[in-house]
Amino acid sequence: MTQGFIMNRQFSRSSASALALAVALGLFNGQAAQAAVTLTDEGVVVDGASADATADQDQPSPESAAADEDSGGLTDIVVTATKRETNLQRTPISISVMGAETIRERKVQSLMDLADGGIPSLRVAPFESRQSALTVGIRGIVPLDANQPAREQGVGIYIDGVYLGRQHGLNTGLFDVERVEVLKGPQGTLFGRNTEGGAVSIISKAPTGEFGGRVDGGFGSLGSYNAGVHLNIPTIAGFSFKFDAVVAHQGPVTKNPLPGQAGWGQFDRQGLRAAVRWQPFEGLTNDFSFDMAHDENSPYYSQLLNYNPNNCVGGGSNLAPLPIPSGSTCVTPGTNFIGTQGTIRALTPGVVVNGQTLMREADIGVPQKLTVDKTFGFTNVLKWKFGPELELRSITAWRGVEVEQNDNAGGLHRVPVFNVTAACSAATPCAFSRYSRADLFQRQFSQELQAVGSIGQVDYVLGLYYFNERVRDDAATPNSMGAIAVLSGATVVGVNFAPIPFCTGAPNPTLGNAVQGCSIDRASRVFSKSYAAYGQLTWNPTDALHVTVGGRYTNDKKKGELLFSRGVNYITSPATAAINGYTPLDKSWNRFNPMATVAYDFSSSVHGYVKYATGYRAGGASSRTSDYRAFDPEDVKSYEVGLKADFFDRRARINVAAYMMDRKGSQVDLSTIQPTATGNFNNLVTFNAPGTTKIRGVEVDLTVKPTDRLKFDLSYAYTYTDIPAVPVTYREFTSAGVPTGNSSTVLQKFYIVYTPRNAASGSVDYEIPVGSGDTKVKFHVDANYSQATQSFDQFATKADESFIVNARLSLIDIDLSGGPKLNIGLWSRNLFDNQLVYRRDPSNSLPSVQSTAVAGVPNITQIGSVSGILGDYGNFNMPRTFGIDASLKF
């Protein structure tokens, strides 16, 4: 298990192999990579929080620890981002290390709490507005829609060395985390596929073999509470045990006026983890763990931010298109409309437009069940160290995810749009409130073998990897509400809203009673296998020069089927599926990803490197298309130069990295019309953009510790991205909706989502001793800024810029009769209650491509429809939250 430990100031490669793996570093703002580390009788301490040291290696001597402590400066930290123990400052990778202390300081309970930008290069956001699936990006590698079973992520997420195949279930509660390593840039050699942007490695605390533990608890605003029990059992016959149990609850951020229904933004999480460490003799360690988590949550509320913001003009029932005025903003990107037709509909009475503040109660109540996420699995890590020349490792894991998704956060803030007329009656209400319901079932098995060691001047890592995954999903989007006109004679004088029956269809004879009883809109299943062999060698001809080369060969196989789409059962109606152009996915891809690094130690405190690295993201198919449109992998090459330095007698540390990344075959998404046997439908098509996507950036991390009590951290990331304009071809249709065989091509600009050009984070920590013991008052405040950026890749429209401040006041290490120690803290996230839109969808504020015939118009793809225009809708960040918590360590 990867861990960090104290090192003396004269650290060398040979002395590193004799030191222990130890310590919980801490989880959030990138500052923990420079955290102060000292040794106590109870273990290793990071930023004042004692963490259990591992028992499988020797620990650093008290003399070397005292030397560092006496210096009062910043200490060295060891990480294993390269699969072997290395000094963080001498590791030629841009890394942020975060640990248990920072988790507490920032009140991080799940990965979603990383969304405020504490690590500027790491971006985290919910997919759509759903807590059940997260979008994670690093250095501009951010997929918009990795929510599909046949599509992969661009950043690898690992828990205890095990790759997680789906973005679903990532937001379940964290267990007893020792630390997180955020590796920036392609990790295609040692970590493999789907790490072209980087990797996030979450490491759990291992059993200590001694009796002890910790009890956590707290409560706060929004009816929130959390509790955790973490217990270590003494070693018995070579076996050490550790048990963790956590719960976390939060009430709704936005209330639902409909009685008996869930609100929005709430969650209720429980998790259990059991770990056992077996050490039958010196050199052999086997760690086995099993975990399970249950998360019931609801999406964040989607508000109508404005009304017809582009001042589009209705065309009524005109047979000829209206000309689009010169300079008009009512232009849909990537289209060649010569005019528009349709009517701009008035807002339905009762609908609230609010783009300035978070709504704490919805304007219209709608049916809303909680989404249910279940994650579970086991991991076995075997390490057998024969000596410094060879250590053999085996990482075996089986995991699963099951999701029952319920998302009805839009209400009347999104299509369908309608006018309330006398036809909206109790017998035939005008339906609205698209209820996105889906099921996902995933299982994965992985096996990795590693050989790690040093022979003479060469350090090496060799490995074999196998991954097997099967996923199936189904989805339905029924309308769940009805509008009923209130009449005075024949005149509409008001409107009432009421739930309408939905999901009442009979079970599908082939697929069963899918989507929680709803009629299926689409369903698919995918089987993926990946095989890889890799190696990395570092030659150290002198104490200062280090040359590393490596490579990884990967073979990916993916088979997938579209089972149901747009009213067609593809299993029982293969002829109709063929008319839709359907082809099952059966693809295989081979890649060799090389890397090379030259690192040089200019002195004991200044280290530089130049690096070439590659990575790739596997291809797949879009289950949102009726032909199951396949797309190929995307590949990235990265060129990086970095400098890491300590100065002012180790009172200050600066790490700088500058990089250029070129990506080919960028996977982008486009909403377009697809003709099918049952009509023309607007589908989300994923395809590979031609040309080279350019990503350029600079990252700076600065830590200053002017006194033993005071520490400042500042991180900054500049990220430039550019996807070349993509030629998009539209098929032409006659006024009867029949394809003419002709087509037109338009250049479409695409954007990389959730990637601000400029982002920064800063923090201040100050400690004041209390009394003669170890008790201290600690003050922590951090501020995080992100420039406005796109949240949809085919629209230039940006969400809001972000500035979030978090704070905590703690009384720590309170000695209770010479035994247990107590920590008490007051905390607040988003201290100044800054309300901002983090996700803005303009698709309902611009003309759409016609999917039905337009009388008298020879080519309907040249005519935009304004009948569905309403306005931008989106989601606000979390409001200010606050509370009190306590932790008792025994």
PDB file of C-alpha atoms in Angstrom, residues 420-606:
ATOM      1  CA  VAL A 420     -51.916  26.298 -21.611  1.00  0.00           C
ATOM      2  CA  THR A 421     -55.141  26.129 -23.608  1.00  0.00           C
ATOM      3  CA  ALA A 422     -58.625  24.795 -23.052  1.00  0.00           C
ATOM      4  CA  ALA A 423     -57.354  21.511 -24.477  1.00  0.00           C
ATOM      5  CA  CYS A 424     -55.318  20.991 -21.286  1.00  0.00           C
ATOM      6  CA  SER A 425     -58.135  19.316 -19.380  1.00  0.00           C
ATOM      7  CA  ALA A 426     -58.416  16.864 -16.545  1.00  0.00           C
ATOM      8  CA  ALA A 427     -59.114  14.132 -19.076  1.00  0.00           C
ATOM      9  CA  THR A 428     -56.177  15.120 -21.312  1.00  0.00           C
ATOM     10  CA  PRO A 429     -53.701  17.196 -19.277  1.00  0.00           C
ATOM     11  CA  CYS A 430     -50.760  18.807 -21.050  1.00  0.00           C
ATOM     12  CA  ALA A 431     -47.857  16.602 -19.983  1.00  0.00           C
ATOM     13  CA  PHE A 432     -44.490  17.923 -18.777  1.00  0.00           C
ATOM     14  CA  SER A 433     -41.633  17.280 -16.297  1.00  0.00           C
ATOM     15  CA  ARG A 434     -39.356  14.777 -18.000  1.00  0.00           C
ATOM     16  CA  TYR A 435     -38.502  12.129 -15.380  1.00  0.00           C
ATOM     17  CA  SER A 436     -35.176  10.466 -16.195  1.00  0.00           C
ATOM     18  CA  ARG A 437     -35.214   6.965 -14.732  1.00  0.00           C
ATOM     19  CA  ALA A 438     -32.506   4.402 -15.371  1.00  0.00           C
ATOM     20  CA  ASP A 439     -30.933   1.228 -14.040  1.00  0.00           C
ATOM     21  CA  LEU A 440     -27.274   0.280 -14.224  1.00  0.00           C
ATOM     22  CA  PHE A 441     -25.656  -3.031 -13.322  1.00  0.00           C
ATOM     23  CA  GLN A 442     -21.850  -3.399 -13.404  1.00  0.00           C
ATOM     24  CA  ARG A 443     -19.360  -6.063 -12.380  1.00  0.00           C
ATOM     25  CA  GLN A 444     -15.586  -5.996 -12.847  1.00  0.00           C
ATOM     26  CA  PHE A 445     -12.631  -8.262 -12.095  1.00  0.00           C
ATOM     27  CA  SER A 446      -8.976  -7.258 -12.305  1.00  0.00           C
ATOM     28  CA  GLN A 447      -5.652  -8.945 -11.700  1.00  0.00           C
ATOM     29  CA  GLU A 448      -2.283  -7.223 -11.682  1.00  0.00           C
ATOM     30  CA  LEU A 449       1.162  -8.755 -11.126  1.00  0.00           C
ATOM     31  CA  GLN A 450       4.195  -6.583 -10.416  1.00  0.00           C
ATOM     32  CA  ALA A 451       7.913  -7.085  -9.919  1.00  0.00           C
ATOM     33  CA  VAL A 452       9.714  -4.130  -8.337  1.00  0.00           C
ATOM     34  CA  GLY A 453      13.349  -3.790  -7.362  1.00  0.00           C
ATOM     35  CA  SER A 454      16.810  -2.294  -7.818  1.00  0.00           C
ATOM     36  CA  ILE A 455      19.844  -3.934  -9.408  1.00  0.00           C
ATOM     37  CA  GLY A 456      22.996  -1.881  -9.321  1.00  0.00           C
ATOM     38  CA  GLN A 457      22.314   1.504 -10.865  1.00  0.00           C
ATOM     39  CA  VAL A 458      18.932   0.468 -12.269  1.00  0.00           C
ATOM     40  CA  ASP A 459      15.512   0.645 -10.603  1.00  0.00           C
ATOM     41  CA  TYR A 460      12.806  -1.312 -12.371  1.00  0.00           C
ATOM     42  CA  VAL A 461       9.051  -1.935 -12.377  1.00  0.00           C
ATOM     43  CA  LEU A 462       7.560  -4.751 -14.468  1.00  0.00           C
ATOM     44  CA  GLY A 463       3.893  -5.711 -14.635  1.00  0.00           C
ATOM     45  CA  LEU A 464       1.075  -7.697 -16.213  1.00  0.00           C
ATOM     46  CA  TYR A 465      -2.553  -6.545 -16.072  1.00  0.00           C
ATOM     47  CA  TYR A 466      -5.971  -8.056 -16.824  1.00  0.00           C
ATOM     48  CA  PHE A 467      -9.361  -6.333 -16.597  1.00  0.00           C
ATOM     49  CA  ASN A 468     -12.807  -7.797 -17.302  1.00  0.00           C
ATOM     50  CA  GLU A 469     -16.020  -5.762 -17.094  1.00  0.00           C
ATOM     51  CA  ARG A 470     -19.672  -6.297 -17.954  1.00  0.00           C
ATOM     52  CA  VAL A 471     -22.247  -3.516 -17.835  1.00  0.00           C
ATOM     53  CA  ARG A 472     -25.901  -3.256 -18.739  1.00  0.00           C
ATOM     54  CA  ASP A 473     -28.280  -0.334 -18.503  1.00  0.00           C
ATOM     55  CA  ASP A 474     -31.786   0.719 -19.427  1.00  0.00           C
ATOM     56  CA  ALA A 475     -33.509   4.073 -19.367  1.00  0.00           C
ATOM     57  CA  ALA A 476     -36.911   5.725 -19.650  1.00  0.00           C
ATOM     58  CA  THR A 477     -37.968   9.375 -19.742  1.00  0.00           C
ATOM     59  CA  PRO A 478     -41.716   9.609 -19.111  1.00  0.00           C
ATOM     60  CA  ASN A 479     -43.489  12.900 -18.446  1.00  0.00           C
ATOM     61  CA  SER A 480     -44.657  12.831 -14.837  1.00  0.00           C
ATOM     62  CA  MET A 481     -46.840  15.937 -14.457  1.00  0.00           C
ATOM     63  CA  GLY A 482     -49.899  17.403 -16.119  1.00  0.00           C
ATOM     64  CA  ALA A 483     -51.127  20.972 -16.543  1.00  0.00           C
ATOM     65  CA  ILE A 484     -54.896  21.484 -16.351  1.00  0.00           C
ATOM     66  CA  ALA A 485     -56.378  24.773 -17.516  1.00  0.00           C
ATOM     67  CA  VAL A 486     -58.734  26.673 -15.226  1.00  0.00           C
ATOM     68  CA  LEU A 487     -61.507  28.066 -17.422  1.00  0.00           C
ATOM     69  CA  SER A 488     -63.999  30.874 -17.117  1.00  0.00           C
ATOM     70  CA  GLY A 489     -66.319  29.968 -19.919  1.00  0.00           C
ATOM     71  CA  ALA A 490     -63.918  29.295 -22.784  1.00  0.00           C
ATOM     72  CA  THR A 491     -61.207  31.584 -21.430  1.00  0.00           C
ATOM     73  CA  VAL A 492     -58.128  30.244 -19.626  1.00  0.00           C
ATOM     74  CA  VAL A 493     -57.799  32.136 -16.341  1.00  0.00           C
ATOM     75  CA  GLY A 494     -55.331  29.868 -14.511  1.00  0.00           C
ATOM     76  CA  VAL A 495     -53.630  26.522 -14.381  1.00  0.00           C
ATOM     77  CA  ASN A 496     -53.424  23.640 -11.927  1.00  0.00           C
ATOM     78  CA  PHE A 497     -50.666  21.060 -11.785  1.00  0.00           C
ATOM     79  CA  ALA A 498     -51.003  17.426 -10.766  1.00  0.00           C
ATOM     80  CA  PRO A 499     -49.020  14.197 -11.170  1.00  0.00           C
ATOM     81  CA  ILE A 500     -50.161  11.983 -14.024  1.00  0.00           C
ATOM     82  CA  PRO A 501     -49.858   8.193 -14.305  1.00  0.00           C
ATOM     83  CA  PHE A 502     -46.524   7.087 -15.728  1.00  0.00           C
ATOM     84  CA  CYS A 503     -44.567   3.850 -15.904  1.00  0.00           C
ATOM     85  CA  THR A 504     -47.755   1.803 -16.134  1.00  0.00           C
ATOM     86  CA  GLY A 505     -46.780  -0.276 -19.160  1.00  0.00           C
ATOM     87  CA  ALA A 506     -46.662  -4.054 -19.156  1.00  0.00           C
ATOM     88  CA  PRO A 507     -43.261  -5.737 -18.708  1.00  0.00           C
ATOM     89  CA  ASN A 508     -41.278  -6.102 -21.908  1.00  0.00           C
ATOM     90  CA  PRO A 509     -41.556  -9.745 -22.998  1.00  0.00           C
ATOM     91  CA  THR A 510     -37.850  -9.934 -23.829  1.00  0.00           C
ATOM     92  CA  LEU A 511     -36.171  -7.504 -21.478  1.00  0.00           C
ATOM     93  CA  GLY A 512     -38.485  -7.913 -18.495  1.00  0.00           C
ATOM     94  CA  ASN A 513     -39.982  -5.245 -16.249  1.00  0.00           C
ATOM     95  CA  ALA A 514     -37.094  -2.840 -16.731  1.00  0.00           C
ATOM     96  CA  VAL A 515     -36.580   0.756 -15.590  1.00  0.00           C
ATOM     97  CA  GLN A 516     -38.594   0.353 -12.417  1.00  0.00           C
ATOM     98  CA  GLY A 517     -41.708  -0.609 -14.376  1.00  0.00           C
ATOM     99  CA  CYS A 518     -41.427   2.103 -17.051  1.00  0.00           C
ATOM    100  CA  SER A 519     -41.618   1.450 -20.748  1.00  0.00           C
ATOM    101  CA  ILE A 520     -38.063   1.283 -22.065  1.00  0.00           C
ATOM    102  CA  ASP A 521     -36.660   4.113 -24.174  1.00  0.00           C
ATOM    103  CA  ARG A 522     -33.267   2.489 -24.609  1.00  0.00           C
ATOM    104  CA  ALA A 523     -31.255  -0.420 -23.231  1.00  0.00           C
ATOM    105  CA  SER A 524     -27.790  -1.818 -23.907  1.00  0.00           C
ATOM    106  CA  ARG A 525     -25.141  -4.186 -22.587  1.00  0.00           C
ATOM    107  CA  VAL A 526     -21.365  -4.193 -22.960  1.00  0.00           C
ATOM    108  CA  PHE A 527     -18.549  -6.657 -22.290  1.00  0.00           C
ATOM    109  CA  SER A 528     -14.992  -5.308 -22.072  1.00  0.00           C
ATOM    110  CA  LYS A 529     -11.627  -7.007 -21.621  1.00  0.00           C
ATOM    111  CA  SER A 530      -8.199  -5.434 -21.381  1.00  0.00           C
ATOM    112  CA  TYR A 531      -4.775  -7.087 -21.354  1.00  0.00           C
ATOM    113  CA  ALA A 532      -1.530  -5.227 -20.744  1.00  0.00           C
ATOM    114  CA  ALA A 533       2.188  -5.736 -20.156  1.00  0.00           C
ATOM    115  CA  TYR A 534       4.396  -2.861 -19.014  1.00  0.00           C
ATOM    116  CA  GLY A 535       7.851  -1.999 -17.790  1.00  0.00           C
ATOM    117  CA  GLN A 536       9.773   1.020 -16.581  1.00  0.00           C
ATOM    118  CA  LEU A 537      13.526   1.311 -15.956  1.00  0.00           C
ATOM    119  CA  THR A 538      15.387   4.143 -14.247  1.00  0.00           C
ATOM    120  CA  TRP A 539      19.155   4.332 -14.751  1.00  0.00           C
ATOM    121  CA  ASN A 540      21.093   6.334 -12.142  1.00  0.00           C
ATOM    122  CA  PRO A 541      24.622   6.744 -13.576  1.00  0.00           C
ATOM    123  CA  THR A 542      25.427   9.419 -10.973  1.00  0.00           C
ATOM    124  CA  ASP A 543      23.847  10.619  -7.758  1.00  0.00           C
ATOM    125  CA  ALA A 544      22.367  13.560  -9.680  1.00  0.00           C
ATOM    126  CA  LEU A 545      21.309  12.143 -13.066  1.00  0.00           C
ATOM    127  CA  HIS A 546      18.303   9.828 -13.511  1.00  0.00           C
ATOM    128  CA  VAL A 547      17.155   8.566 -16.903  1.00  0.00           C
ATOM    129  CA  THR A 548      13.821   6.720 -17.116  1.00  0.00           C
ATOM    130  CA  VAL A 549      12.291   4.875 -20.063  1.00  0.00           C
ATOM    131  CA  GLY A 550       9.164   2.770 -20.110  1.00  0.00           C
ATOM    132  CA  GLY A 551       6.377   1.391 -22.207  1.00  0.00           C
ATOM    133  CA  ARG A 552       3.051  -0.393 -22.001  1.00  0.00           C
ATOM    134  CA  TYR A 553       1.358  -2.616 -24.554  1.00  0.00           C
ATOM    135  CA  THR A 554      -2.436  -2.821 -24.246  1.00  0.00           C
ATOM    136  CA  ASN A 555      -5.024  -4.905 -26.048  1.00  0.00           C
ATOM    137  CA  ASP A 556      -8.635  -3.824 -25.505  1.00  0.00           C
ATOM    138  CA  LYS A 557     -11.635  -5.852 -26.631  1.00  0.00           C
ATOM    139  CA  LYS A 558     -15.170  -4.489 -26.416  1.00  0.00           C
ATOM    140  CA  LYS A 559     -18.438  -6.089 -27.450  1.00  0.00           C
ATOM    141  CA  GLY A 560     -21.747  -4.322 -27.062  1.00  0.00           C
ATOM    142  CA  GLU A 561     -25.379  -4.578 -28.075  1.00  0.00           C
ATOM    143  CA  LEU A 562     -28.183  -2.055 -28.305  1.00  0.00           C
ATOM    144  CA  LEU A 563     -31.185  -3.976 -26.999  1.00  0.00           C
ATOM    145  CA  PHE A 564     -33.915  -1.366 -27.317  1.00  0.00           C
ATOM    146  CA  SER A 565     -34.154   2.094 -28.885  1.00  0.00           C
ATOM    147  CA  ARG A 566     -36.950   4.488 -29.909  1.00  0.00           C
ATOM    148  CA  GLY A 567     -39.749   1.968 -29.526  1.00  0.00           C
ATOM    149  CA  VAL A 568     -37.908  -0.870 -31.285  1.00  0.00           C
ATOM    150  CA  ASN A 569     -36.863  -4.112 -29.592  1.00  0.00           C
ATOM    151  CA  TYR A 570     -33.608  -4.891 -31.381  1.00  0.00           C
ATOM    152  CA  ILE A 571     -33.628  -8.495 -30.158  1.00  0.00           C
ATOM    153  CA  THR A 572     -37.016  -9.442 -31.574  1.00  0.00           C
ATOM    154  CA  SER A 573     -36.991  -7.024 -34.541  1.00  0.00           C
ATOM    155  CA  PRO A 574     -33.565  -7.350 -36.210  1.00  0.00           C
ATOM    156  CA  ALA A 575     -34.938  -6.231 -39.605  1.00  0.00           C
ATOM    157  CA  THR A 576     -36.180  -2.928 -38.148  1.00  0.00           C
ATOM    158  CA  ALA A 577     -32.882  -2.492 -36.309  1.00  0.00           C
ATOM    159  CA  ALA A 578     -31.077  -2.936 -39.621  1.00  0.00           C
ATOM    160  CA  ILE A 579     -33.195  -0.175 -41.188  1.00  0.00           C
ATOM    161  CA  ASN A 580     -31.948   2.082 -38.397  1.00  0.00           C
ATOM    162  CA  GLY A 581     -28.388   1.268 -39.477  1.00  0.00           C
ATOM    163  CA  TYR A 582     -27.698  -0.727 -36.302  1.00  0.00           C
ATOM    164  CA  THR A 583     -24.460  -2.676 -36.027  1.00  0.00           C
ATOM    165  CA  PRO A 584     -23.423  -4.396 -32.792  1.00  0.00           C
ATOM    166  CA  LEU A 585     -20.136  -3.222 -31.323  1.00  0.00           C
ATOM    167  CA  ASP A 586     -17.316  -5.718 -31.766  1.00  0.00           C
ATOM    168  CA  LYS A 587     -14.001  -3.873 -31.692  1.00  0.00           C
ATOM    169  CA  SER A 588     -10.431  -4.524 -30.644  1.00  0.00           C
ATOM    170  CA  TRP A 589      -7.698  -1.918 -30.229  1.00  0.00           C
ATOM    171  CA  ASN A 590      -3.972  -2.269 -29.638  1.00  0.00           C
ATOM    172  CA  ARG A 591      -1.749   0.452 -28.254  1.00  0.00           C
ATOM    173  CA  PHE A 592       1.860   0.868 -27.201  1.00  0.00           C
ATOM    174  CA  ASN A 593       2.354   3.820 -24.856  1.00  0.00           C
ATOM    175  CA  PRO A 594       5.993   4.831 -24.338  1.00  0.00           C
ATOM    176  CA  MET A 595       7.442   7.366 -21.912  1.00  0.00           C
ATOM    177  CA  ALA A 596      10.867   8.866 -21.247  1.00  0.00           C
ATOM    178  CA  THR A 597      12.157  11.182 -18.541  1.00  0.00           C
ATOM    179  CA  VAL A 598      15.471  12.817 -17.781  1.00  0.00           C
ATOM    180  CA  ALA A 599      15.719  14.156 -14.228  1.00  0.00           C
ATOM    181  CA  TYR A 600      18.621  16.050 -12.675  1.00  0.00           C
ATOM    182  CA  ASP A 601      19.320  17.047  -9.082  1.00  0.00           C
ATOM    183  CA  PHE A 602      20.987  20.450  -9.359  1.00  0.00           C
ATOM    184  CA  SER A 603      21.546  20.365  -5.597  1.00  0.00           C
ATOM    185  CA  SER A 604      20.089  18.673  -2.543  1.00  0.00           C
ATOM    186  CA  SER A 605      17.138  21.068  -2.691  1.00  0.00           C
ATOM    187  CA  VAL A 606      16.672  21.847  -6.413  1.00  0.00           C
TER     188      VAL A 606
END
